[in-house]
Short mmCIF file of C-alpha atoms in Angstrom, two decimals:
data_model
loop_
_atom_site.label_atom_id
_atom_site.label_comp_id
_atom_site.label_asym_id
_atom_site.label_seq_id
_atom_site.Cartn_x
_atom_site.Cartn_y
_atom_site.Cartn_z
CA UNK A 30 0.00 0.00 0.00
CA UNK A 31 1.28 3.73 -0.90
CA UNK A 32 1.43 6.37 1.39
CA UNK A 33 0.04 9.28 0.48
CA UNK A 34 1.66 11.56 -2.11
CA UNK A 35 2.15 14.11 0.24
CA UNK A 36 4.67 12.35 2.67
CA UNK A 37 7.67 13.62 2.06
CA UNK A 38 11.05 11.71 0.80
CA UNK A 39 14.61 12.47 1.38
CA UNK A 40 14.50 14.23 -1.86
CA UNK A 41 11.75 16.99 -0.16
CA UNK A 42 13.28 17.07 2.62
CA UNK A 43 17.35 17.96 1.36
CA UNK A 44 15.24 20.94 -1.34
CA UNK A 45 13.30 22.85 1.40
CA UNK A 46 16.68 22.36 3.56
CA UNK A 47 18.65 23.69 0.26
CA UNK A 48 15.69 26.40 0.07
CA UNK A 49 15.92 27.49 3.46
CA UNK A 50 19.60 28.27 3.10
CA UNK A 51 19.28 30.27 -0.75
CA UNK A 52 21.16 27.12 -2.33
CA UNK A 53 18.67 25.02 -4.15
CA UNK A 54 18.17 24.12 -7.83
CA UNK A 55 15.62 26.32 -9.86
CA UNK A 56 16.16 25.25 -13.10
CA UNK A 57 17.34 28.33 -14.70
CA UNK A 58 15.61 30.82 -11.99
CA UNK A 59 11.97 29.21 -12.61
CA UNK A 60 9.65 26.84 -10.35
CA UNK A 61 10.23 25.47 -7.40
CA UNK A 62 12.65 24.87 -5.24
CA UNK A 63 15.02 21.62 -6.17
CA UNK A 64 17.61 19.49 -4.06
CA UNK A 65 21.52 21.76 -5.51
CA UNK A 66 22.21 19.36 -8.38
CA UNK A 67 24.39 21.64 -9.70
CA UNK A 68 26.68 21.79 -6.93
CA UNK A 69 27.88 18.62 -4.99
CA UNK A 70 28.91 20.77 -1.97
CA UNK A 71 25.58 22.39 -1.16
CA UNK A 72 23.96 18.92 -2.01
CA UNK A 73 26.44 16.95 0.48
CA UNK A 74 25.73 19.47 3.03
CA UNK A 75 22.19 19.53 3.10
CA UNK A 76 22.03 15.38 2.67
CA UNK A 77 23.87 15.96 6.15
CA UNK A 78 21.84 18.53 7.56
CA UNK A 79 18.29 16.26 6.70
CA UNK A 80 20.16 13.20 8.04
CA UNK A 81 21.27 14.68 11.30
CA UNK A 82 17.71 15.99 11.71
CA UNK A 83 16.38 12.52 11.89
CA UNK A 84 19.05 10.92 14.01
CA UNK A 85 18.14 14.03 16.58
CA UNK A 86 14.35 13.41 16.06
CA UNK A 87 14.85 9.13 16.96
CA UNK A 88 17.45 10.41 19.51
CA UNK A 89 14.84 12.83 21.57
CA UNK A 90 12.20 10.10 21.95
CA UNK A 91 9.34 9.81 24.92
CA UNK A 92 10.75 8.26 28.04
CA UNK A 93 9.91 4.83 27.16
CA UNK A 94 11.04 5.15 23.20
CA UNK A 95 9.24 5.90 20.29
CA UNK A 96 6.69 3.06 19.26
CA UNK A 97 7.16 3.44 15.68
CA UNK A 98 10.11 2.13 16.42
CA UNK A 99 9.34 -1.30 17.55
CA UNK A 100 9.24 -3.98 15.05
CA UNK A 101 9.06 -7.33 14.31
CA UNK A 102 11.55 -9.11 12.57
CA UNK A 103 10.83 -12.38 10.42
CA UNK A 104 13.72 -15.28 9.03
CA UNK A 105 12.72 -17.88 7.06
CA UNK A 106 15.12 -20.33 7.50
CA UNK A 107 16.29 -23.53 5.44
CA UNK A 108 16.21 -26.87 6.14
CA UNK A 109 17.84 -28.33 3.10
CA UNK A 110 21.75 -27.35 1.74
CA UNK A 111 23.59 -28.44 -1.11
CA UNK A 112 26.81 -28.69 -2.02
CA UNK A 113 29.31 -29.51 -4.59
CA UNK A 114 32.56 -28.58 -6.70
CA UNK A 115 32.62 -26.86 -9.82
CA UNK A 116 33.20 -28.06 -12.85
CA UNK A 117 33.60 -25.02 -14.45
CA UNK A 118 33.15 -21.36 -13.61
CA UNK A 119 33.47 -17.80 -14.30
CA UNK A 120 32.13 -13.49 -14.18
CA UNK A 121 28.53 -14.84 -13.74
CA UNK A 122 28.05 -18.84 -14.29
CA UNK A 123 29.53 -21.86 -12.22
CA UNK A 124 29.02 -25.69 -13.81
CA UNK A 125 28.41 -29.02 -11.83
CA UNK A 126 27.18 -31.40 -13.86
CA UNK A 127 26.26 -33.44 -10.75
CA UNK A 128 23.89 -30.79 -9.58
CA UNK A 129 21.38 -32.05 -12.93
CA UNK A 130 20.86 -35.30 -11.28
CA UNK A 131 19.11 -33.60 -8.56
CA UNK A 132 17.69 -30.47 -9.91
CA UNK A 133 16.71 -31.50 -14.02
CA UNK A 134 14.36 -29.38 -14.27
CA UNK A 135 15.45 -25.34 -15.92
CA UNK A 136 14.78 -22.77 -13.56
CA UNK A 137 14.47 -25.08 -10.22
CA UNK A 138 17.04 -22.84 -8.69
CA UNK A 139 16.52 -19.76 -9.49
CA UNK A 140 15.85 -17.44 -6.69
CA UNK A 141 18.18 -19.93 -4.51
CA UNK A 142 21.90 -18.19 -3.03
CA UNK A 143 25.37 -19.69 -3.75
CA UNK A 144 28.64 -19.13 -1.70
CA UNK A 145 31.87 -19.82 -2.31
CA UNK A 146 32.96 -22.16 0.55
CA UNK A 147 36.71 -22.74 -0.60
CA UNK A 148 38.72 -22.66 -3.33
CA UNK A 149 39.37 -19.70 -5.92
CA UNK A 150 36.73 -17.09 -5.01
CA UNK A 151 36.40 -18.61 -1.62
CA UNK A 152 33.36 -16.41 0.48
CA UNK A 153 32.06 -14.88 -2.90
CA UNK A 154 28.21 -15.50 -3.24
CA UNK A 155 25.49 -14.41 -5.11
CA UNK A 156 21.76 -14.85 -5.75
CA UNK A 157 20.97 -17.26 -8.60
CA UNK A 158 18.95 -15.96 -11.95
CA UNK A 159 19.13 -18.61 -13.78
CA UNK A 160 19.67 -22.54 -14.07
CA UNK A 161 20.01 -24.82 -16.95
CA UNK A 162 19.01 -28.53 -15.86
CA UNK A 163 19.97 -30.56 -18.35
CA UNK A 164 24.07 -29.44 -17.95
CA UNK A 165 23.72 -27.82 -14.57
CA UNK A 166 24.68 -24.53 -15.00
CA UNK A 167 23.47 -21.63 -12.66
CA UNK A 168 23.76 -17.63 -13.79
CA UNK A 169 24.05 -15.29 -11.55
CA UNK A 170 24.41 -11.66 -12.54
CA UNK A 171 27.56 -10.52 -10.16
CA UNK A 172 29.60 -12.42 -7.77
CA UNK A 173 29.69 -10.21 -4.37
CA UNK A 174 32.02 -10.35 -1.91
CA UNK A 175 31.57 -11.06 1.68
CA UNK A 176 29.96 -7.84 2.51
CA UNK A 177 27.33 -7.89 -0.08
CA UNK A 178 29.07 -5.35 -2.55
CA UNK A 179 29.55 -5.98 -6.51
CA UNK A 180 33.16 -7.09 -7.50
CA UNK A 181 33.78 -10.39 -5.71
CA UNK A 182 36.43 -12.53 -6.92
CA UNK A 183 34.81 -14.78 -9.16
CA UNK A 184 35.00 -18.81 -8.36
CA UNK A 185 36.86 -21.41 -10.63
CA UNK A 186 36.94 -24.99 -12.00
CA UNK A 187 37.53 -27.19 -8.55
CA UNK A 188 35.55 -24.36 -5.81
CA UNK A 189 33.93 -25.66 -3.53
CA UNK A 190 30.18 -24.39 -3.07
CA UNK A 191 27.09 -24.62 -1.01
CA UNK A 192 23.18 -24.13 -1.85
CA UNK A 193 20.64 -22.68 0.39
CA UNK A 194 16.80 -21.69 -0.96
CA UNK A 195 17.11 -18.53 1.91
CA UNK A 196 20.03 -16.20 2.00
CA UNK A 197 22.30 -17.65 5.14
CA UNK A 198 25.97 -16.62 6.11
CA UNK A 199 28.46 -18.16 3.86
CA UNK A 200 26.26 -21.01 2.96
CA UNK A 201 25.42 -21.76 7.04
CA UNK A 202 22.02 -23.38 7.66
CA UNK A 203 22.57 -22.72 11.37
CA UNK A 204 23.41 -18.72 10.20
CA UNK A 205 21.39 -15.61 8.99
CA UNK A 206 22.35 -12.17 8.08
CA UNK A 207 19.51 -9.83 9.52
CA UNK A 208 17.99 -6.69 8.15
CA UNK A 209 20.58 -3.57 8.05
CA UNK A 210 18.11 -1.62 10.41
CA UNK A 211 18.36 -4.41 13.36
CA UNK A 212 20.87 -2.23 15.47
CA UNK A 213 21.65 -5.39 18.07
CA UNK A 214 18.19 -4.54 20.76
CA UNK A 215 16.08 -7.72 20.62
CA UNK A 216 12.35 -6.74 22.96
CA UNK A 217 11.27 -9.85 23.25
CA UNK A 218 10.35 -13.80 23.00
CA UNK A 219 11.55 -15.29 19.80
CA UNK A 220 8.96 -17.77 18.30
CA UNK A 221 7.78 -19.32 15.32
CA UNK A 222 5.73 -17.47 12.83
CA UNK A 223 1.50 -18.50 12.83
CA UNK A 224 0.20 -21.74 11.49
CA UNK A 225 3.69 -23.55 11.42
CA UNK A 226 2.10 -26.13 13.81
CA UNK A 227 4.92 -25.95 15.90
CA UNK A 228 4.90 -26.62 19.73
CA UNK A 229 9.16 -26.18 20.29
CA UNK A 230 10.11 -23.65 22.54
CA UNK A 231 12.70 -21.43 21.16
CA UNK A 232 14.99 -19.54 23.92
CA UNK A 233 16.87 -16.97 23.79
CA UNK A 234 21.10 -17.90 25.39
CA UNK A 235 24.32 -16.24 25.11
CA UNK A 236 25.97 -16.53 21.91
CA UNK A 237 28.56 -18.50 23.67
CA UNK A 238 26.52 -21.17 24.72
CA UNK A 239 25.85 -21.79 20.86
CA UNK A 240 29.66 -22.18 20.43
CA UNK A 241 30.72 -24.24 23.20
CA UNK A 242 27.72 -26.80 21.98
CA UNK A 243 28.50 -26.67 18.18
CA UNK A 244 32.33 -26.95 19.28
CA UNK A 245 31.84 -30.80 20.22
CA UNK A 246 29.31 -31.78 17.19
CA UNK A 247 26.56 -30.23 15.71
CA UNK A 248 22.83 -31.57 15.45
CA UNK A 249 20.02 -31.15 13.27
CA UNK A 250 16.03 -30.78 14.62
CA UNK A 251 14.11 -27.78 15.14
CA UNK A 252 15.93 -24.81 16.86
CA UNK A 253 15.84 -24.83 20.27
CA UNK A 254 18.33 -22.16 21.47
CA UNK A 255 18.52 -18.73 19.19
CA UNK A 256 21.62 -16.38 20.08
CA UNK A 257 22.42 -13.07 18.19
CA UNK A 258 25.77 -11.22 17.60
CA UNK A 259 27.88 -9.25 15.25
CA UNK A 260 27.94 -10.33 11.85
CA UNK A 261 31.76 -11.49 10.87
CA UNK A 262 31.68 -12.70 7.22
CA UNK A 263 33.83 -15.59 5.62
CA UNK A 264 37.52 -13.79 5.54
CA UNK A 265 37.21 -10.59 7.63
CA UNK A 266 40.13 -9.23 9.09
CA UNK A 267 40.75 -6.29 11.77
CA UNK A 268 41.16 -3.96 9.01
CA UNK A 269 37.60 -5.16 7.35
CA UNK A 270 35.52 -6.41 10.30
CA UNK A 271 32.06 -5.34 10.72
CA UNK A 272 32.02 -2.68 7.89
CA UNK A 273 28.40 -2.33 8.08
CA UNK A 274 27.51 -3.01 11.33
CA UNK A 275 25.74 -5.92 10.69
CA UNK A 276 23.97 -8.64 12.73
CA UNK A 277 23.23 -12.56 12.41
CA UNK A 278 21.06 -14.72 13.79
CA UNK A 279 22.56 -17.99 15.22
CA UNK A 280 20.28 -20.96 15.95
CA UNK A 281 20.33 -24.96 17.53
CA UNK A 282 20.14 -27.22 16.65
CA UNK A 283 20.60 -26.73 12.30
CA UNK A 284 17.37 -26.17 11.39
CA UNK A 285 15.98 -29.92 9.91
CA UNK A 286 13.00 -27.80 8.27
CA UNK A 287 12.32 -24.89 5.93
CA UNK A 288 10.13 -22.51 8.72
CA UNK A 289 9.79 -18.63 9.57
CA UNK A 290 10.89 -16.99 12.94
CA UNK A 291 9.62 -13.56 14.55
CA UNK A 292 11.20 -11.83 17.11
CA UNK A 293 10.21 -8.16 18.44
CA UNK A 294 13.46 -5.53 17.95
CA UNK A 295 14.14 -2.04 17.88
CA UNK A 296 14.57 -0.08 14.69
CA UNK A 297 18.20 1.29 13.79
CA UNK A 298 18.03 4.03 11.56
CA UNK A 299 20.88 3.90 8.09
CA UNK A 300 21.33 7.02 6.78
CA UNK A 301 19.49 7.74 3.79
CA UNK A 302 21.09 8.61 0.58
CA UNK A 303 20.62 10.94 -2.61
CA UNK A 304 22.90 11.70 -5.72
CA UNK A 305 22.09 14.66 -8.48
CA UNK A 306 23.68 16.03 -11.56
CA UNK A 307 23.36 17.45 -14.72
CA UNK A 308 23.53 14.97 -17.21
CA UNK A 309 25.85 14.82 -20.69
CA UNK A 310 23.44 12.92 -22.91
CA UNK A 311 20.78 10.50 -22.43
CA UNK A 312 18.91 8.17 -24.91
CA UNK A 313 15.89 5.36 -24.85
CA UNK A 314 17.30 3.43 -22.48
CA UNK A 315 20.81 5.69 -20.53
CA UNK A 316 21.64 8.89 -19.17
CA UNK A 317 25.41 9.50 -18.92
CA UNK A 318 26.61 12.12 -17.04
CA UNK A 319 30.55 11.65 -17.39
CA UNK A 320 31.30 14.17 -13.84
CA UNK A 321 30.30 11.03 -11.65
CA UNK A 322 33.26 9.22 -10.05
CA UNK A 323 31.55 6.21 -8.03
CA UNK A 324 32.04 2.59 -9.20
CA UNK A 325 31.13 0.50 -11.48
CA UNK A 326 27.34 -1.13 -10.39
CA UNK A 327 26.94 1.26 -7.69
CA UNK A 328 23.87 2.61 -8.38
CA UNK A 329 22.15 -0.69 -9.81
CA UNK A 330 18.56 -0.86 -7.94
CA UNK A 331 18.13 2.67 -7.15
CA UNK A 332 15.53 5.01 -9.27
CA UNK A 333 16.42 7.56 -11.50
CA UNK A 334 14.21 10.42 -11.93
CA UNK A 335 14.75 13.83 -14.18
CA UNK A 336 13.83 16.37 -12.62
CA UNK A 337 14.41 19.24 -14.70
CA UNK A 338 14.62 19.73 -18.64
CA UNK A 339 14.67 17.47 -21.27
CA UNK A 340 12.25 14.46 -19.58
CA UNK A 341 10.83 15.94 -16.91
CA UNK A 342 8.72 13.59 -14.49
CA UNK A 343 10.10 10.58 -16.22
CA UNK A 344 11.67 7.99 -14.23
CA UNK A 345 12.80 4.85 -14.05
CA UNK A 346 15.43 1.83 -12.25
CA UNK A 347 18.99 1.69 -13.06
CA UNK A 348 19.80 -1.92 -14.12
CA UNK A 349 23.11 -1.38 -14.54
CA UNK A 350 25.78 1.53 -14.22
CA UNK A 351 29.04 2.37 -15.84
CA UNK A 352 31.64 4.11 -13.52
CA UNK A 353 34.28 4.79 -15.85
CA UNK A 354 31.89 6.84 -18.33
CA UNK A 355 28.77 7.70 -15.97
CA UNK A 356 26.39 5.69 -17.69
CA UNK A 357 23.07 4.72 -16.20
CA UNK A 358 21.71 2.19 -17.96
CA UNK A 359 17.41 1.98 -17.77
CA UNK A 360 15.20 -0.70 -19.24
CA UNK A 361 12.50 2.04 -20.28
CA UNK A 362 11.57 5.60 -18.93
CA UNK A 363 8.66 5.98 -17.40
CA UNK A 364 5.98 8.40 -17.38
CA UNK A 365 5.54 10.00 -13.85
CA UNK A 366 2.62 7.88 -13.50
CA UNK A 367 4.46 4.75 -14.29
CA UNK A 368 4.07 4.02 -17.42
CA UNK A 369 6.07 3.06 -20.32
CA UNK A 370 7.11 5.63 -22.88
CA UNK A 371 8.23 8.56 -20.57
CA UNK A 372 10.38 10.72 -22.24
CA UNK A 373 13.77 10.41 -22.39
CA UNK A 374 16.51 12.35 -21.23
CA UNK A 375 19.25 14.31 -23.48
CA UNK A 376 21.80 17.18 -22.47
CA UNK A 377 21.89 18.92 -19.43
CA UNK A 378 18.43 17.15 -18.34
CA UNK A 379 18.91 17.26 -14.46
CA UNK A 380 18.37 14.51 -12.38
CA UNK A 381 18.45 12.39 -9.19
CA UNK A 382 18.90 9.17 -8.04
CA UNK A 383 18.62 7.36 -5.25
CA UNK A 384 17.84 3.88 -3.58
CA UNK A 385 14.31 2.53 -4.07
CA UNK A 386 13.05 2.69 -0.18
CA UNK A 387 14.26 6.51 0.58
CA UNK A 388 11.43 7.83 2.94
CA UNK A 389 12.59 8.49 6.75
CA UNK A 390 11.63 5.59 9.36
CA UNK A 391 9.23 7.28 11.30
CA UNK A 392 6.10 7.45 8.72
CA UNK A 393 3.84 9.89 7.15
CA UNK A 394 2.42 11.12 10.53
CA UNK A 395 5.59 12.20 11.76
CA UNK A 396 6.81 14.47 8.19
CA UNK A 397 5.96 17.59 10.01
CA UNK A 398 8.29 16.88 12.97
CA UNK A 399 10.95 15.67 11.45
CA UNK A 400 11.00 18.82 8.90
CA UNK A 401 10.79 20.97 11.87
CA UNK A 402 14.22 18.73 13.11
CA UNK A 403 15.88 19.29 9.78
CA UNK A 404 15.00 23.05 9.82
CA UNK A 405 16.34 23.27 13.33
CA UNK A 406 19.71 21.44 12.17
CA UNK A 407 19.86 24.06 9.31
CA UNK A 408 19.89 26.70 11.95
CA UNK A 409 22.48 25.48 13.53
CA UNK A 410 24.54 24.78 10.85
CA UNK A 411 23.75 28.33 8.73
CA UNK A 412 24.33 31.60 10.78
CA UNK A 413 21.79 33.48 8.03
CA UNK A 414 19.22 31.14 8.85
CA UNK A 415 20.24 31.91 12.61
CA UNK A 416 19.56 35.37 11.88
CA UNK A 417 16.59 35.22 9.74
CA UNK A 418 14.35 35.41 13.03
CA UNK A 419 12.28 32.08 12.18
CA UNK A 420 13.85 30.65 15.25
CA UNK A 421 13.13 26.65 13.94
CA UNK A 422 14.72 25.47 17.73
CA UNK A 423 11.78 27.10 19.25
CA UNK A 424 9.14 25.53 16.89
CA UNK A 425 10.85 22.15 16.89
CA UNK A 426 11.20 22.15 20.82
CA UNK A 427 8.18 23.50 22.24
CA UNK A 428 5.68 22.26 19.24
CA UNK A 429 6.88 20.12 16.84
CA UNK A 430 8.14 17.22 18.94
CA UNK A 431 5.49 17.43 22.09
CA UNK A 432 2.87 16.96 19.13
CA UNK A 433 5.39 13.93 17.72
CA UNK A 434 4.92 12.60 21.63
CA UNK A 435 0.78 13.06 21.99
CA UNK A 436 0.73 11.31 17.54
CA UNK A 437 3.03 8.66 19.14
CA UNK A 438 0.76 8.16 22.12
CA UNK A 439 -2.17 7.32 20.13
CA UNK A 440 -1.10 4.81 17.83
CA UNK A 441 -2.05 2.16 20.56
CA UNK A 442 -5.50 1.56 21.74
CA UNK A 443 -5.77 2.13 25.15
CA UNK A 444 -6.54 -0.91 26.52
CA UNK A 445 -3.21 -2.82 25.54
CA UNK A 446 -1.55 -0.51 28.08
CA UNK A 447 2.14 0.43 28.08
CA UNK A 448 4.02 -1.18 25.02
CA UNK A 449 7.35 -1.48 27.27
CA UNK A 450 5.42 -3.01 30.55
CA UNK A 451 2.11 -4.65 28.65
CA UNK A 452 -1.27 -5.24 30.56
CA UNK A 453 -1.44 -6.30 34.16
CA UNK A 454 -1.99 -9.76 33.67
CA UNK A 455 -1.16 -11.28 30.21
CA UNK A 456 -2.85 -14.61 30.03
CA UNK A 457 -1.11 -16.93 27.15
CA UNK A 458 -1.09 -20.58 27.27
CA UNK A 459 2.13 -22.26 26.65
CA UNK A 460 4.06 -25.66 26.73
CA UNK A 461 6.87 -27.54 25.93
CA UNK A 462 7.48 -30.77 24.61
CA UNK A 463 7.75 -33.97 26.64
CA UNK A 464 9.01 -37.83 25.63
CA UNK A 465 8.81 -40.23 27.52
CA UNK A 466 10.63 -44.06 27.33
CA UNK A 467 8.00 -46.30 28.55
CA UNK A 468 4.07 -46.87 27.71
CA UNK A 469 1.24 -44.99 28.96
#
C-alpha cells in the first residue's frame, strides 16, 4: 500500500533544507525549489543537515522510546543445503554437472543463493537468476564479496560451493544475516511465525553457549536455542571487520525444516542517501553524465528520476551503471505515473537518483516533525538562517516534537496498556514438549 503523495522523501526534505539556506536548484531561476544538483557541496551538506535531523528526532524520543520504532523481525530459515565442486566457472556462471541429477528441471534454482565455501573465489556468493538442468549450469548476474558489494572474486573450476533456498551466512544453515536496520536490541520472545504447527520452545542464550555446543558436534532438529551477535563474514580481518555493522542470527540445533521466525526488535536508523547532476546525454534506455566518479554497479537498484529539462517527471530503475563513463543504464523511462514511454533524457536534463526505499523511518504522521528537526539542524549549521528570526529550535522544541509525543501516544489503543510493561496480567497458554521411554 502507498502512502500518500504528500509524505515527504529524502528528496523533499534535502530541497526545502537547500531552500531554506538560498542554495537550491531552480532550473534556470523558474519553479520550485530543487535538491543543488548543480553543486555537490551544497547537495552533500544539506544530505547531512536532513540526516542529522532525523538521528536528533529518533534520539529525543518519549521516556519509554518511540513506538514506531518497535518492530518485528521475520527469518525464514532452510532446512535443506547443497553442495558440490565446480566443474567449471566464471564473471557470472559456475558448472556441476552433478547438480542435474538432482535439480533437471530449468529454472528449479533460481531465486536460490550460492557461496563460495573454498577454493578460488572462496566467500564470494550471489543470488541465482538462472539454471540450466539438463548441464547444470546456474547464472548469476555478479559475484559479491563477503559484505554484499559488486566485485567479488569470481569462483573457478575445482571451488567448492554450497546451496541454500534462503540467504544464510556463507552457505550456514545454522546462520542468517539480519535486516541492516536491526541495530543489536532484541524486545522480546523469539517464536515461530503463525500456522507452522509448531509446539518447540525457542529460547533466547548467550551466543557463547551456541559455540561451546557446536564446538563438540553439531545436530540437526528444530531450533531450540537462538543467540544473536555481530555479523563477521567468511575472511574478515581487523582492518575489514564489521564494515556495516551488521547482525546474524545464530540458531540450535541446524534447522531440519524450511520454517519462519519472529522476534520483536528495535529499529536502527541507516542514513538515507541521494545523488544529483546534470547529465551529458541520455537516450531510450541511458543517461550519462561523465562528472560522476563512483564505481562500477553502484547505483544498480536505485531510481532515477529527471527532474528538470529534457524528460521531466520521467523515471525509471537503473539496471546497470558504468563508472568509468557515468552511464546509467534503464530498461525504459517511465511516465511519472508509471508508465512506459516517458520521455527520455538528453543534455543537461537534471536529475536524481537514489535507492528505491528513501522515505525516513518514522512514517507519514511524523513528516511535520521531522521537517521541523531538519529546519532546526539548518539553523544550527547556517548563521543566516540563525539570523533570519524564524527561530526553527523554538518551533521544533516547544511544538513540533510534544505533538510527535501526543501522535506517538495514540497509535495504541488504550486498553493494551504500556508497550514497554504490557497489561497487568497477560494470560497466554504455553508448553513444551515432553518424551517419555516407557508406555502410557
Amino acid at each position: 500500500m502507498s502512502e500518500p503523495t504528500s509524505a515527504y522523501g529524502f528528496v523533499d526534505l534535502v530541497a526545502k533544507v537547500a531552500h531554506e539556506m538560498g542554495v537550491a536548484y531552480y532550473g534556470g531561476g523558474t519553479g520550485a525549489a530543487l535538491v543543488p544538483a548543480d553543486d555537490d557541496y551544497n547537495l552533500q551538506l544539506c544530505k547531512k543537515i536532513v540526516n542529522d535531523g532525523i538521528k536528533m528526532f529518533i534520539a529525543d524520543a518519549p521516556k519509554n522510546g518511540w513506538r514506531w520504532m518497535r518492530r518485528i523481525m521475520s527469518v525464514t530459515i532452510n532446512g535443506t543445503r547443497v553442495t558440490g565442486t565446480a566443474d567449471a566457472a566464471g564473471a557470472t556462471s559456475l558448472t556441476d554437472l552433478p547438480l542435474a541429477t538432482t535439480y533437471p528441471t530449468n529454472d528449479a534454482l533460481n531465486g536460490y543463493w550460492i557461496y563460495i565455501t573454498g577454493g578460488t573465489g572462496n566467500g564470494s556468493y550471489a543470488q541465482i537468476t538462472d539454471y540450466v538442468g539438463a548441464t547444470g549450469v546456474i547464472t548469476v548476474a555478479d559475484w559479491l564479496d563477503q559484505y554484499g558489494n559488486a566485485g567479488g572474486t569470481d569462483p573457478a573450476a575445482s571451488s567448492t560451493y554450497a546451496i541454500t533456498r534462503y540467504e544464510t551466512v556463507g552457505g550456514d544453515i545454522a546462520r542468517y544475516p539480519l535486516a541492516e536496520n536491526f541495530g543489536g536490541e532484541v524486545n522480546g520472545k523469539i517464536t515461530y511465525a503463525k500456522d507452522t504447527n509448531h509446539s518447540t520452545e525457542i529460547k533466547w542464550v548467550d551466543e557463547a553457549q551456541l559455540r561451546t555446543v557446536k564446538a563438540t558436534t553439531e545436530l540437526t532438529g528444530y531450533p531450540r536455542r537462538a543467540a544473536y551477535r555481530p555479523l563477521e563474514p567468511k575472511g574478515s580481518t581487523l582492518a575489514t571487520t564489521s564494515i556495516k555493522r551488521r547482525w546474524e542470527l545464530v540458531l540450535d540445533p541446524k534447522p531440519s525444516e524450511s520454517d519462519t521466525l519472529e522476534f520483536p526488535y528495535t529499529l536502527y536508523f541507516d542514513n538515507l542517501d541521494l545523488e544529483a547532476g546534470v547529465g551529458d546525454s541520455g537516450g531510450d534506455t541511458t543517461l550519462v553524465d561523465a562528472a560522476r566518479t563512483e564505481g562500477n554497479d553502484y547505483f544498480n537498484g536505485w531510481i532515477a528520476r529527471i527532474i528538470y529539462g529534457t524528460g521531466k517527471g520521467s523515471y525509471a530503475v537503473v539496471t546497470d551503471y558504468t563508472g568509468s563513463t557515468g552511464t546509467f543504464t534503464v530498461a525504459d523511462w517511465l511516465t511519472s505515473a508509471g508508465a512506459g514511454g516517458g520521455t527520455n533524457p538528453g543534455a543537461n536534463s537534471v536529475y536524481t537518483v537514489e535507492p528505491a526505499n528513501n522515505r525516513h523511518p518514522a512514517g507519514f504522521r511524523f513528516d511535520e516533525a521531522i521537517l521541523a528537526a531538519c529546519m532546526y539542524k539548518t539553523e544550527e549549521e547556517d548563521e543566516s538562517v540563525a539570523e533570519s528570526g524564524k527561530n526553527f529550535v523554538d518551533k521544533y522544541m516547544n511544538k513540533a516534537l510534544p505533538k510527535a509525543y501526543e501522535t506517538d501516544y495514540r497509535s495504541h489503543p488504550r486498553t493494551l496498556g504500556s508497550m514497554n510493561q504490557g497489561t497487568d496480567v497477560v494470560h497466554e497458554r504455553t508448553w513444551s514438549d515432553i518424551t517419555t521411554d516407557h508406555d502410557v
